Amino acid sequence: MLLDRRLATVVSGLLAVTTVSAACTDLVIDDFSKWVEGTNNLNWPNGDDGSMTSIAAAAGKVQFIPKDGGSYFYESFSCQQAVTIGYGGVQFTLQGPAGGSVAFELQTSASCNASDTGNYTSSYNVISGLTGSQQTIDLPLLGFDNNPNYDAIVGLVWSEFSQTNAIWSVGNIKLTCGAVAVPTTTAAPTTPPSSTTRSVVPTSTTRSIITTVTRSSASPTATACSNLLIDDWESQSRLTFLGYNAMNQASSDDGTMSSIVVSNHRVLLTPKNQQSYFYSQFGCLDTNNKYGGISFRIRAARGTTFAVQMSYFATCGSSTGRKTISMTSTQLKWTFDGTERLYWFPFSVFTGLDTTKLDMIYFSSFNAAVILGPMSFYCGSTASEYILPSLPPPANTGASPTVPAPSSNAKPFVIDTFANKDTNSLGQWHGGDDGMTVTFGKNSITIRTNDSDLGWNTQLASKCFDMTPYSTAYLHVAYTGSNKFSIALQQHNAQCDDSIKPYPETWDSLEAARYSFNDGSDIYIPISHFNINLTRTIGFNLRGFYSPSESTIITKLEIIPSVPSGTSIPHKLPSGTLVFACTRPNSFAFAIDDGDPKLASRVMSIVQAANIPVTFFTVGLPLLDPSTNLSKIYRDMASKGHQIALHSYTHPKMEGLPTIADIDWEYQNDMGAVRQTFPSSFKISPYFRPPFGTEGARMRQRLVENLGGGDGGGGGDRKKKAYIVGWSVDVEDWLWAESDTPEKQLEAFKRDLKAGGNLVVMHYLYESTVGYLDEFIALAKASGKRLMRVDQCMEDPEAPPLT
């Protein structure tokens, strides 16, 4: 079942209806009830010919993990005269990674005569924009390329899976009668972008060159020149949360796309309609006599078209006078076939373009989804590709030495076997956070989530549970599936009272994969590796899931006195300390996260008028943007005694990032931005507030590593005091600031202050929040507490003395 060709048109919305004969009944091709016999329901072969990493049938479907770009799954059957019988479409269930795509191949013959059925022609559609959940796909028998003979269908194939090493499924495949969908199109957009807002999929690494554009005879010099990167699609949050490209210039779709997904240095642009657009700005760049054009890789289905617009300014620094020149992909002689290739254009094809004042590149009028690779200006008149630099592997990623696991005299006990949906084996509460997909089976749960901030909790007691008798014992987790998550042991507050802030007081998170044994069926963690006060534990929390396409099935949590003979346990890696409250008696700290640069000066004035020191957690990338003026404002803040601490480079959910390298990239660039902004004598803060409060073992370990250097030399003291800073007072600006009741921010502050909270989270994103800052400060002062910086309230010996 080798594939003859590649992708064609993208499946569109269901907008029109056709009808068929009432005598027609749906033809079930495969519900996988005969999988073990090696056939489908029509007694014809199906399978993957060994192209998958693994494949197995479940109820009504087949699940598989693609090995590489050549993986496929097929269904064969006797020739079906679909038009004659009255079939109008193909229906099947499909599940794949959120934002993913897959090619669907329809194999047809010239006719259903015996002499013709030995040969077939392949026609394609691309199914994109998957949700991550199981979907029912209805494909009409129309719109495929190569003009297939729908009255002689002989096979179906699924291939070109956008993500390998992830679980996919196809099920309940049939030819259907009745209403079928007809794609439609809409008119093209006519306006350029007006603001700087935000929204990509992995692709193959085929390196072929398309020579489709006539070169300019005026050849810019390429001496001592290398490609100038516009965007390498390094970070989802850089692009879609902050709205920047790799040049630290604005890049966005202004919300016009259905989705924008960044993965593996590629961006997948899925248009909502033909009014969708995407742009990337250059900052009035002079490319004359150096750069000859722009190159980037593109992967798009056969028949895809879009427009490319280049703009320039009449005068740099002017907000008016932008001039634009447009070309369509057809005019550029670009054609697509579903494979990734290098495309380019010389500036000379955009007649009249002033290359001394280039403003931006603007894509519009998409008729289908498009994947772009790294985009850059190439030198001279010969197009070349930007090559991503090779990076050394991250240092000390967890492959640390192991030690023999000693036995304990602790009495074993079972925590959870998931026999009851409401309580665990101890009769205590267990359950998942809102938004987490948890399915109960027979003495098991299956967890799947695309949000690394969500977790599953199972409590040891309703108040405090003393785990010190089990300090030499082990937590055993029996599981199958993904081990890409953290396991936390939570610590109660000193009063063992969940009405007092903070609750929990803290927890320590360990990386499940490091403690996984027996080919991924058992996790053994020494209780002593959880760095908390064991006299007042609450329970265990499975959190920080960072592989949204994979599921984890848990069958038992228990405490055991020893592990199987021969098992060696890894050393505990150094990890940042998670704090939610000040430790200094009678102290209170305002810890303020980045927001709208226009409001930063106002915040500074309020804080200065109140005569209090505060801590500002800064996102690195906007700090480097001269247009925000944040670098000057934060230098002023530091000079006046305020603490400047870390808040990531692009504001992602750190524990949700797929690799250690991605986490390190955030830390290293955030620290680099601080170094560029402040004098060389300025010390990088060991205090880090994770964006959205999302925490897990990997990001805690990597903070220590990136602060301390990884070898224990020179950074040993720094390693001991790395802090992950949460909060016990939440003004809930994210919930109320732009609502009809912004005063609820004040109510939230009062509520948490009354409950004992003393460490604030707030943002200067909104006028209403900044408007309440005076009152927040007055309330904190009236409580009798002393206001100070976070490092001071944590009694850090390196913090400046209280004045």
Coordinates of C-alpha atoms in Angstrom, one line a residue, residues 229-232 238 242-251 280-283 620-628 649-650 665 669 673 676:
L229 CA 16.4 35.7 10.8
I230 CA 12.8 37.1 10.8
D231 CA 11.3 34.2 12.8
D232 CA 12.4 30.7 13.7
R238 CA 6.5 34.6 22.1
L242 CA 3.4 38.5 23.4
G243 CA 3.0 39.0 19.7
Y244 CA 6.8 39.1 18.7
N245 CA 8.9 37.5 16.0
A246 CA 12.6 36.7 16.4
M247 CA 13.5 40.3 15.5
N248 CA 11.5 41.4 18.6
Q249 CA 9.1 43.1 16.2
A250 CA 5.3 42.7 16.1
S251 CA 3.9 39.6 14.6
S280 CA 5.6 39.9 10.7
Q281 CA 7.2 43.3 11.0
F282 CA 10.8 44.3 10.4
G283 CA 11.1 47.8 12.1
G620 CA 12.4 39.3 29.5
L621 CA 11.3 39.8 25.9
P622 CA 9.3 43.0 26.4
L623 CA 12.2 44.3 28.5
L624 CA 14.3 44.3 25.3
D625 CA 11.7 46.1 23.2
P626 CA 12.6 49.8 23.1
S627 CA 9.1 50.8 22.3
T628 CA 7.8 49.6 25.7
Y649 CA 11.2 35.2 28.6
T650 CA 7.9 34.8 26.7
W665 CA 15.6 28.6 26.5
N669 CA 16.9 34.3 27.6
A673 CA 17.4 40.1 28.9
Q676 CA 21.4 43.4 28.9

